[in-house]
mmCIF file of C-alpha atoms in Angstrom:
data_model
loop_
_atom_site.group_PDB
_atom_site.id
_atom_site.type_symbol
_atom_site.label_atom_id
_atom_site.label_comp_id
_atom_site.label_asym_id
_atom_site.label_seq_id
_atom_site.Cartn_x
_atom_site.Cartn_y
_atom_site.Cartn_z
ATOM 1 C CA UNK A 344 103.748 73.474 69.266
ATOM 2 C CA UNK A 345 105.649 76.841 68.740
ATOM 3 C CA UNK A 346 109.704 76.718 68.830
ATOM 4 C CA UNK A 347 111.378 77.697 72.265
ATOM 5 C CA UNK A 348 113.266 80.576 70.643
ATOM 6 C CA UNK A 349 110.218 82.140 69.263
ATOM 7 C CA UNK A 350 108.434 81.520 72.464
ATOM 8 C CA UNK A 351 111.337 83.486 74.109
ATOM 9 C CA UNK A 352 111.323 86.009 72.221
ATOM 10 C CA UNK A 353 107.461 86.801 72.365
ATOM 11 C CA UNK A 354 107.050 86.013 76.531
ATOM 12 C CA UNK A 355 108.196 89.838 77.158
ATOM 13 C CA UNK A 356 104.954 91.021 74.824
ATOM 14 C CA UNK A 357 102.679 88.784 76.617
ATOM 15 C CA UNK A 358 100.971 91.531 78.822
ATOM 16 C CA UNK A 359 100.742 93.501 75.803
ATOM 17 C CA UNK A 360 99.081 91.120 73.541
ATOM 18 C CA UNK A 361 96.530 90.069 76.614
ATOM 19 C CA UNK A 362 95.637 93.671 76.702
ATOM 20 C CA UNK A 363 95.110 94.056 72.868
ATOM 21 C CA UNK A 364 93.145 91.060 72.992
ATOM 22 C CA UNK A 365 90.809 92.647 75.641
ATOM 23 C CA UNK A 366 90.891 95.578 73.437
ATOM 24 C CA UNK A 367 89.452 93.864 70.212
ATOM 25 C CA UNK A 368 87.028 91.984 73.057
ATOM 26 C CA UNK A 369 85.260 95.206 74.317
ATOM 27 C CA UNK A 370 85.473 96.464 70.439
ATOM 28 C CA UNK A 371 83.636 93.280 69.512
ATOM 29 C CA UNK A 372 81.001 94.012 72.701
ATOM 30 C CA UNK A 373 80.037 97.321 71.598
ATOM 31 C CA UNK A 374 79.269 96.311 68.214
ATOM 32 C CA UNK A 375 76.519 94.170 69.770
ATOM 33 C CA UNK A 376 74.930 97.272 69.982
ATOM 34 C CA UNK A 377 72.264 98.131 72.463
ATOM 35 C CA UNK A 378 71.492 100.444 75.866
ATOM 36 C CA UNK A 379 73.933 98.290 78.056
ATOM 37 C CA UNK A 380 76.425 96.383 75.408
ATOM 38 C CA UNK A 381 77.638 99.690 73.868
ATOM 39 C CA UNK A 382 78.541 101.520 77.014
ATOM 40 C CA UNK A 383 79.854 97.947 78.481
ATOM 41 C CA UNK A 384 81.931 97.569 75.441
ATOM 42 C CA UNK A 385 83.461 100.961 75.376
ATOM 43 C CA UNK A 386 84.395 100.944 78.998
ATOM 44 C CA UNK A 387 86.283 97.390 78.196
ATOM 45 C CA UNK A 388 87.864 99.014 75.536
ATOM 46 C CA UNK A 389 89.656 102.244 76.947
ATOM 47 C CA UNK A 390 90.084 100.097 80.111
ATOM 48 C CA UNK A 391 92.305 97.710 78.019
ATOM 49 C CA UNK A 392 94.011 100.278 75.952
ATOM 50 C CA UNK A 393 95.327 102.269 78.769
ATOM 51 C CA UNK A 394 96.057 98.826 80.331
ATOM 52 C CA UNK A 395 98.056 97.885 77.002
ATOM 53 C CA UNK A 396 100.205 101.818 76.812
ATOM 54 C CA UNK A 397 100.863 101.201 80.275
ATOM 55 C CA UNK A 398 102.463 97.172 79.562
ATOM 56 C CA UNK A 399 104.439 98.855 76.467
ATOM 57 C CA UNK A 400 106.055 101.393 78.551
ATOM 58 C CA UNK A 401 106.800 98.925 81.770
ATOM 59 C CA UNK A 402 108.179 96.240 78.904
ATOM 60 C CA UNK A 403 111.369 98.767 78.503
ATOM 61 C CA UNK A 404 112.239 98.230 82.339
ATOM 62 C CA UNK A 405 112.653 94.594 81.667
ATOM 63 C CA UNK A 406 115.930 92.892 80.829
ATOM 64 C CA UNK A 407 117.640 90.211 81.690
ATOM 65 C CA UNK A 408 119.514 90.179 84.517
ATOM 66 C CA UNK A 409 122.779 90.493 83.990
ATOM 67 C CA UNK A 410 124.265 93.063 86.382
ATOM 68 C CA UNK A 411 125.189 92.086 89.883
ATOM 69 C CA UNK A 412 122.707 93.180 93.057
ATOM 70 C CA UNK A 413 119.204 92.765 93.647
ATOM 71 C CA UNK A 414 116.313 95.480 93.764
ATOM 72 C CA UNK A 415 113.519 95.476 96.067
ATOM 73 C CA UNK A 416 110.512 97.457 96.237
ATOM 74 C CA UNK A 417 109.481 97.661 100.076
ATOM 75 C CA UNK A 418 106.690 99.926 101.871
ATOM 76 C CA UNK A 419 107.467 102.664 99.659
ATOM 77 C CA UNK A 420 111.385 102.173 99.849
ATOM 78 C CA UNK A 421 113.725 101.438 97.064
ATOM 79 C CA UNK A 422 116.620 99.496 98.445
ATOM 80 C CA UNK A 423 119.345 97.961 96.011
ATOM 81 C CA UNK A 424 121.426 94.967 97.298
ATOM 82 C CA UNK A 425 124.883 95.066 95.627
ATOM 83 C CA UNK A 426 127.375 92.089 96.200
ATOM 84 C CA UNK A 427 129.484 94.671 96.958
ATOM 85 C CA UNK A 428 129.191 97.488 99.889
ATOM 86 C CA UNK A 429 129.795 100.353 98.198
ATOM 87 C CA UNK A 430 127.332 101.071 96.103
ATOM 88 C CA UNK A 431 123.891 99.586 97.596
ATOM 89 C CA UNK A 432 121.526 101.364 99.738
ATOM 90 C CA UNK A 433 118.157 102.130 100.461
ATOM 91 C CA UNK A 434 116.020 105.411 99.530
ATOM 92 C CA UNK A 435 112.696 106.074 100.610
ATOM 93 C CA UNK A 436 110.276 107.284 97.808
ATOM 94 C CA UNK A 437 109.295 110.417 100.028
ATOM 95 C CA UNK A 438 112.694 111.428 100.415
ATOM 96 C CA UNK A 439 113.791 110.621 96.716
ATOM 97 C CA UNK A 440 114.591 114.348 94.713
ATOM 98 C CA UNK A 441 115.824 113.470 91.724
ATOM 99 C CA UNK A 442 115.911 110.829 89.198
ATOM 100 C CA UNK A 443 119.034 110.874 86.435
ATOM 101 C CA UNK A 444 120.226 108.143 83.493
ATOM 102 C CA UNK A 445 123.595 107.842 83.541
ATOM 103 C CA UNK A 446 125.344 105.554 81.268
ATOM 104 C CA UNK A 447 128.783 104.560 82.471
ATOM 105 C CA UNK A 448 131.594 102.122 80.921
ATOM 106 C CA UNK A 449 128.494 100.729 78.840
ATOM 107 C CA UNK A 450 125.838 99.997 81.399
ATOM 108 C CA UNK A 451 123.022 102.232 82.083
ATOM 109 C CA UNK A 452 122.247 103.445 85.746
ATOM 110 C CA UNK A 453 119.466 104.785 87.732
ATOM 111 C CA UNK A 454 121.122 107.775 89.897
ATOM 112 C CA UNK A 455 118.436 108.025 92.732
ATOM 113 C CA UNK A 456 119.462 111.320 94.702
ATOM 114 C CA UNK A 457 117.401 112.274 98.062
ATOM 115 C CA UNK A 458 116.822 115.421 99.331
ATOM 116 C CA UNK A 459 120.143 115.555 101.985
ATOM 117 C CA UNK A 460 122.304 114.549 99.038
ATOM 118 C CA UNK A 461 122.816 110.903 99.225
ATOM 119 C CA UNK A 462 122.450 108.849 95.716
ATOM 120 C CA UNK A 463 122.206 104.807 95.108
ATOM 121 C CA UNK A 464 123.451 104.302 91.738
ATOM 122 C CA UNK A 465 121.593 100.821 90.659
ATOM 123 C CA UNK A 466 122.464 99.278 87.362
ATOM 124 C CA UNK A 467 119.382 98.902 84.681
ATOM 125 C CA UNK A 468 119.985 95.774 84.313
ATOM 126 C CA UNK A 469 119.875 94.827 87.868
ATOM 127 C CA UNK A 470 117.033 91.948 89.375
ATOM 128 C CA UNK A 471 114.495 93.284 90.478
ATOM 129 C CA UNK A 472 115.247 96.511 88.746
ATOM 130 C CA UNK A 473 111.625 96.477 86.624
ATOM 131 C CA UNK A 474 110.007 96.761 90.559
ATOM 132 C CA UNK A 475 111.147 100.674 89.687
ATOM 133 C CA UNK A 476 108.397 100.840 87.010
ATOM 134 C CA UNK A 477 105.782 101.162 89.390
ATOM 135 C CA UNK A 478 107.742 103.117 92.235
ATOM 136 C CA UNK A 479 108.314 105.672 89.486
ATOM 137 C CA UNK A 480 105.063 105.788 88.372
ATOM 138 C CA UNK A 481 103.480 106.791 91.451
ATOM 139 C CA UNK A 482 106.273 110.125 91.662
ATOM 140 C CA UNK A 483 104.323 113.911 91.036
ATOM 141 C CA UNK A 484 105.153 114.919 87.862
ATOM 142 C CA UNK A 485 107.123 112.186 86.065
ATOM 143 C CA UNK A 486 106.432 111.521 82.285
ATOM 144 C CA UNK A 487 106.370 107.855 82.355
ATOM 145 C CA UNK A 488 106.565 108.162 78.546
ATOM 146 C CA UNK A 489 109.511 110.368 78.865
ATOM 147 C CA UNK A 490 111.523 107.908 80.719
ATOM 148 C CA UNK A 491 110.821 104.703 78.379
ATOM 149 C CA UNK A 492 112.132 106.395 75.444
ATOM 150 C CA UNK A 493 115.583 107.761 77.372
ATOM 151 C CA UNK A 494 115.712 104.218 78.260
ATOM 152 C CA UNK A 495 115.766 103.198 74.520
ATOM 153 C CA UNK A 496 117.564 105.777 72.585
ATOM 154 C CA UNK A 497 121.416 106.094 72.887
ATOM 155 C CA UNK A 498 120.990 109.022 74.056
ATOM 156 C CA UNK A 499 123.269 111.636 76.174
ATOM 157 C CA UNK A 500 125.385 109.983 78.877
ATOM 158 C CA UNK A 501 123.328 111.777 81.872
ATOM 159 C CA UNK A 502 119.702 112.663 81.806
ATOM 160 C CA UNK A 503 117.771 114.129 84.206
ATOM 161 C CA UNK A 504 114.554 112.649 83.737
ATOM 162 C CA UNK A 505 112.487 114.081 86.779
ATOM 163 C CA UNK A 506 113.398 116.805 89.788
ATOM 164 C CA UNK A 507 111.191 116.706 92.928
ATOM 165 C CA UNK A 508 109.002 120.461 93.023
ATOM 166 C CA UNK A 509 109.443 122.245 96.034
ATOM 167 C CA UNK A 510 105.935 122.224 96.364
ATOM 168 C CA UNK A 511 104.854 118.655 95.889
ATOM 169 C CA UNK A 512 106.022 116.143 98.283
ATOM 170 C CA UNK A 513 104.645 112.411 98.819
ATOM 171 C CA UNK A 514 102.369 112.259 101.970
#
């Protein structure tokens, strides 16, 4: 019923548009009104809406997969397969210190540095690369928000988007 192309090109906002929906749902259940329907509705309501801020800002780790390796997301390990040796690795999330943005020849990187100095550069573009979305998110500190938008402006070629404090460390 709808064209391929347009179905393409709206599959990337589906989580978005399911949360809305759930949104205008629990909207529509508080206006029932009443002791139970109005606090029911409300909690469907923020529920959804953090549910659909949190989709938006995941969405800009997608993208097709164009660069070579794969990422994986393993017991609280980041490890990047690249076809070739050099650059792929494995970081745990406890040990990770810093995360930068780098954008070199044209492609955007993740620079993952851990605390004795060793870095796994993995491109943005990479499979599996959206898994970082939720490793990141679960980092002290980091401005989730922060990181989507250095991810869609053409911004400066390296950005330091979040340093490890000295004081919190992942248990």
């Amino acid at each position: 019923m709808i064209r391929p192309e347009l179905a393409e090109r709206l599959r990337p906002w589906a989580e978005t548009h399911l949360a809305l929906a759930l949104v205008v749902f629990g909207l529509w259940v508080l206006s029932l009104g009443g002791w139970v329907f109005q606090p029911l509705g409300s909690l469907i309501a923020i529920i959804a809406a953090v549910w659909a801020l949190d989709a938006r800002r995941r969405m800009r780790f997608r993208s097709l997969a164009t660069a070579p390796g794969i990422v994986e997301l393993d017991e609280g390990a980041i490890r990047y397969l690249s076809p070739d040796r050099v650059l792929g690795g494995e970081l745990s999330l406890r040990d990770l210190y810093e995360i930068r943005l780098l954008r070199l020849n044209g492609r955007v990187h993740w620079r993952l540095k851990s605390v004795d100095g060793q870095a796994i550069l993995i491109p943005v573009d990479a499979k599996g690369a959206e898994l970082l979305a939720s490793a990141f998110a679960s980092l002290p500190g980091l401005d989730m928000g922060r990181v989507a938008a250095a991810l869609a402006a053409d911004g400066p070629a390296i950005q330091t988007l979040w340093t490890r404090s000295e004081r919190a460390r992942l248990t």
